[in-house]
Amino acid sequence: MTQHDPHPPTESPAPHTDDSPLRYFGWYLTIIGISHLIIPRRWDRITAIAFREPVRRWTLTFGISETAMGILFLRKRTRPAGIAAVVAQVIFLAYSFVSFRRGPGTDD
């Protein structure tokens, strides 16, 4: 005769994996941001399209901001802040590009 255990062992649930495209975007953005910091000369030419001197300062600033935004995308809880930060940076980049193309001293 077998004795019935009133508390059978419970199986631990499989760890939750987050395969969201936004998480992958976060890794991508983090890697891009870090690359700005490790090899800034590769990004200076692109940065110079929309920003005047000192271009290197802008390159490093974007490296820091893109790394931070990428990290925000890695967790579901912080993704809304990451989305807001990306939207803000895209608006800033668009404004800077247009302003740069118009030239200094033109605010129309």
CSV table of C-alpha atoms in Angstrom, one decimal:
chain,number,residue,atom,x,y,z
A,1,MET,CA,0.0,0.0,0.0
A,2,THR,CA,1.4,3.4,-0.9
A,3,GLN,CA,1.0,6.3,1.2
A,4,HIS,CA,-0.5,9.4,-0.4
A,5,ASP,CA,1.4,12.6,0.2
A,6,PRO,CA,-1.1,15.5,0.9
A,7,HIS,CA,1.5,18.0,-0.4
A,8,PRO,CA,2.9,16.7,-3.7
A,9,PRO,CA,6.1,18.4,-4.8
A,10,THR,CA,5.4,21.4,-7.0
A,11,GLU,CA,7.3,21.9,-10.1
A,12,SER,CA,8.9,25.3,-10.4
A,13,PRO,CA,7.6,27.2,-13.4
A,14,ALA,CA,10.0,27.7,-16.2
A,15,PRO,CA,11.8,31.0,-16.0
A,16,HIS,CA,10.0,33.7,-17.9
A,17,THR,CA,11.8,34.8,-21.0
A,18,ASP,CA,11.1,38.1,-22.6
A,19,ASP,CA,11.5,37.7,-26.3
A,20,SER,CA,9.9,41.0,-27.1
A,21,PRO,CA,11.2,42.9,-30.1
A,22,LEU,CA,11.6,45.9,-27.8
A,23,ARG,CA,14.0,44.0,-25.7
A,24,TYR,CA,16.1,43.2,-28.7
A,25,PHE,CA,15.9,46.8,-29.7
A,26,GLY,CA,17.2,47.6,-26.3
A,27,TRP,CA,20.3,45.4,-26.7
A,28,TYR,CA,20.9,46.9,-30.2
A,29,LEU,CA,20.6,50.5,-28.9
A,30,THR,CA,22.9,49.7,-25.9
A,31,ILE,CA,25.6,48.2,-28.2
A,32,ILE,CA,25.3,51.2,-30.6
A,33,GLY,CA,25.7,53.6,-27.6
A,34,ILE,CA,28.7,51.7,-26.2
A,35,SER,CA,30.3,51.8,-29.7
A,36,HIS,CA,30.0,55.6,-29.7
A,37,LEU,CA,32.1,55.6,-26.5
A,38,ILE,CA,34.7,53.0,-27.6
A,39,ILE,CA,35.2,54.1,-31.2
A,40,PRO,CA,33.9,57.7,-31.4
A,41,ARG,CA,35.8,58.6,-34.6
A,42,ARG,CA,33.6,56.2,-36.5
A,43,TRP,CA,30.5,58.2,-35.4
A,44,ASP,CA,32.0,61.7,-35.7
A,45,ARG,CA,31.3,61.9,-39.4
A,46,ILE,CA,27.6,61.0,-38.9
A,47,THR,CA,27.3,63.3,-35.9
A,48,ALA,CA,28.8,66.2,-38.0
A,49,ILE,CA,25.8,66.0,-40.3
A,50,ALA,CA,23.6,67.7,-37.7
A,51,PHE,CA,25.9,69.2,-35.1
A,52,ARG,CA,28.6,71.8,-35.2
A,53,GLU,CA,31.8,71.8,-33.2
A,54,PRO,CA,32.8,70.2,-30.9
A,55,VAL,CA,31.5,67.1,-32.8
A,56,ARG,CA,33.3,64.7,-30.5
A,57,ARG,CA,31.4,66.0,-27.5
A,58,TRP,CA,28.1,65.4,-29.3
A,59,THR,CA,29.3,61.9,-30.3
A,60,LEU,CA,30.1,61.0,-26.7
A,61,THR,CA,26.9,62.6,-25.4
A,62,PHE,CA,24.8,60.5,-27.8
A,63,GLY,CA,26.8,57.4,-26.8
A,64,ILE,CA,25.8,57.9,-23.2
A,65,SER,CA,22.2,58.7,-24.0
A,66,GLU,CA,21.8,55.8,-26.4
A,67,THR,CA,23.4,53.4,-23.9
A,68,ALA,CA,21.0,54.6,-21.2
A,69,MET,CA,18.0,54.4,-23.5
A,70,GLY,CA,18.9,50.9,-24.5
A,71,ILE,CA,19.2,49.8,-20.9
A,72,LEU,CA,15.7,51.2,-20.3
A,73,PHE,CA,14.3,48.9,-23.0
A,74,LEU,CA,15.7,45.7,-21.4
A,75,ARG,CA,13.0,45.5,-18.7
A,76,LYS,CA,9.3,45.7,-19.3
A,77,ARG,CA,8.8,48.0,-16.4
A,78,THR,CA,11.2,50.7,-17.7
A,79,ARG,CA,10.2,50.5,-21.4
A,80,PRO,CA,7.7,53.3,-21.3
A,81,ALA,CA,10.6,55.6,-20.1
A,82,GLY,CA,12.8,54.2,-22.9
A,83,ILE,CA,10.1,54.9,-25.5
A,84,ALA,CA,9.7,58.5,-24.2
A,85,ALA,CA,13.4,59.0,-24.3
A,86,VAL,CA,13.8,57.7,-27.8
A,87,VAL,CA,10.9,60.0,-29.0
A,88,ALA,CA,12.5,63.0,-27.3
A,89,GLN,CA,15.9,62.2,-28.9
A,90,VAL,CA,14.4,61.8,-32.4
A,91,ILE,CA,12.7,65.1,-32.1
A,92,PHE,CA,15.9,66.8,-30.9
A,93,LEU,CA,17.9,65.2,-33.7
A,94,ALA,CA,15.3,66.3,-36.3
A,95,TYR,CA,15.3,69.9,-34.9
A,96,SER,CA,19.1,70.0,-34.8
A,97,PHE,CA,19.4,68.7,-38.3
A,98,VAL,CA,17.0,71.3,-39.7
A,99,SER,CA,18.6,74.1,-37.7
A,100,PHE,CA,22.1,73.0,-38.9
A,101,ARG,CA,21.0,73.0,-42.5
A,102,ARG,CA,19.5,76.5,-42.2
A,103,GLY,CA,22.8,77.8,-40.9
A,104,PRO,CA,23.7,79.9,-37.8
A,105,GLY,CA,21.5,82.8,-36.8
A,106,THR,CA,18.3,81.7,-38.5
A,107,ASP,CA,15.6,80.8,-36.1
A,108,ASP,CA,12.6,80.9,-38.5
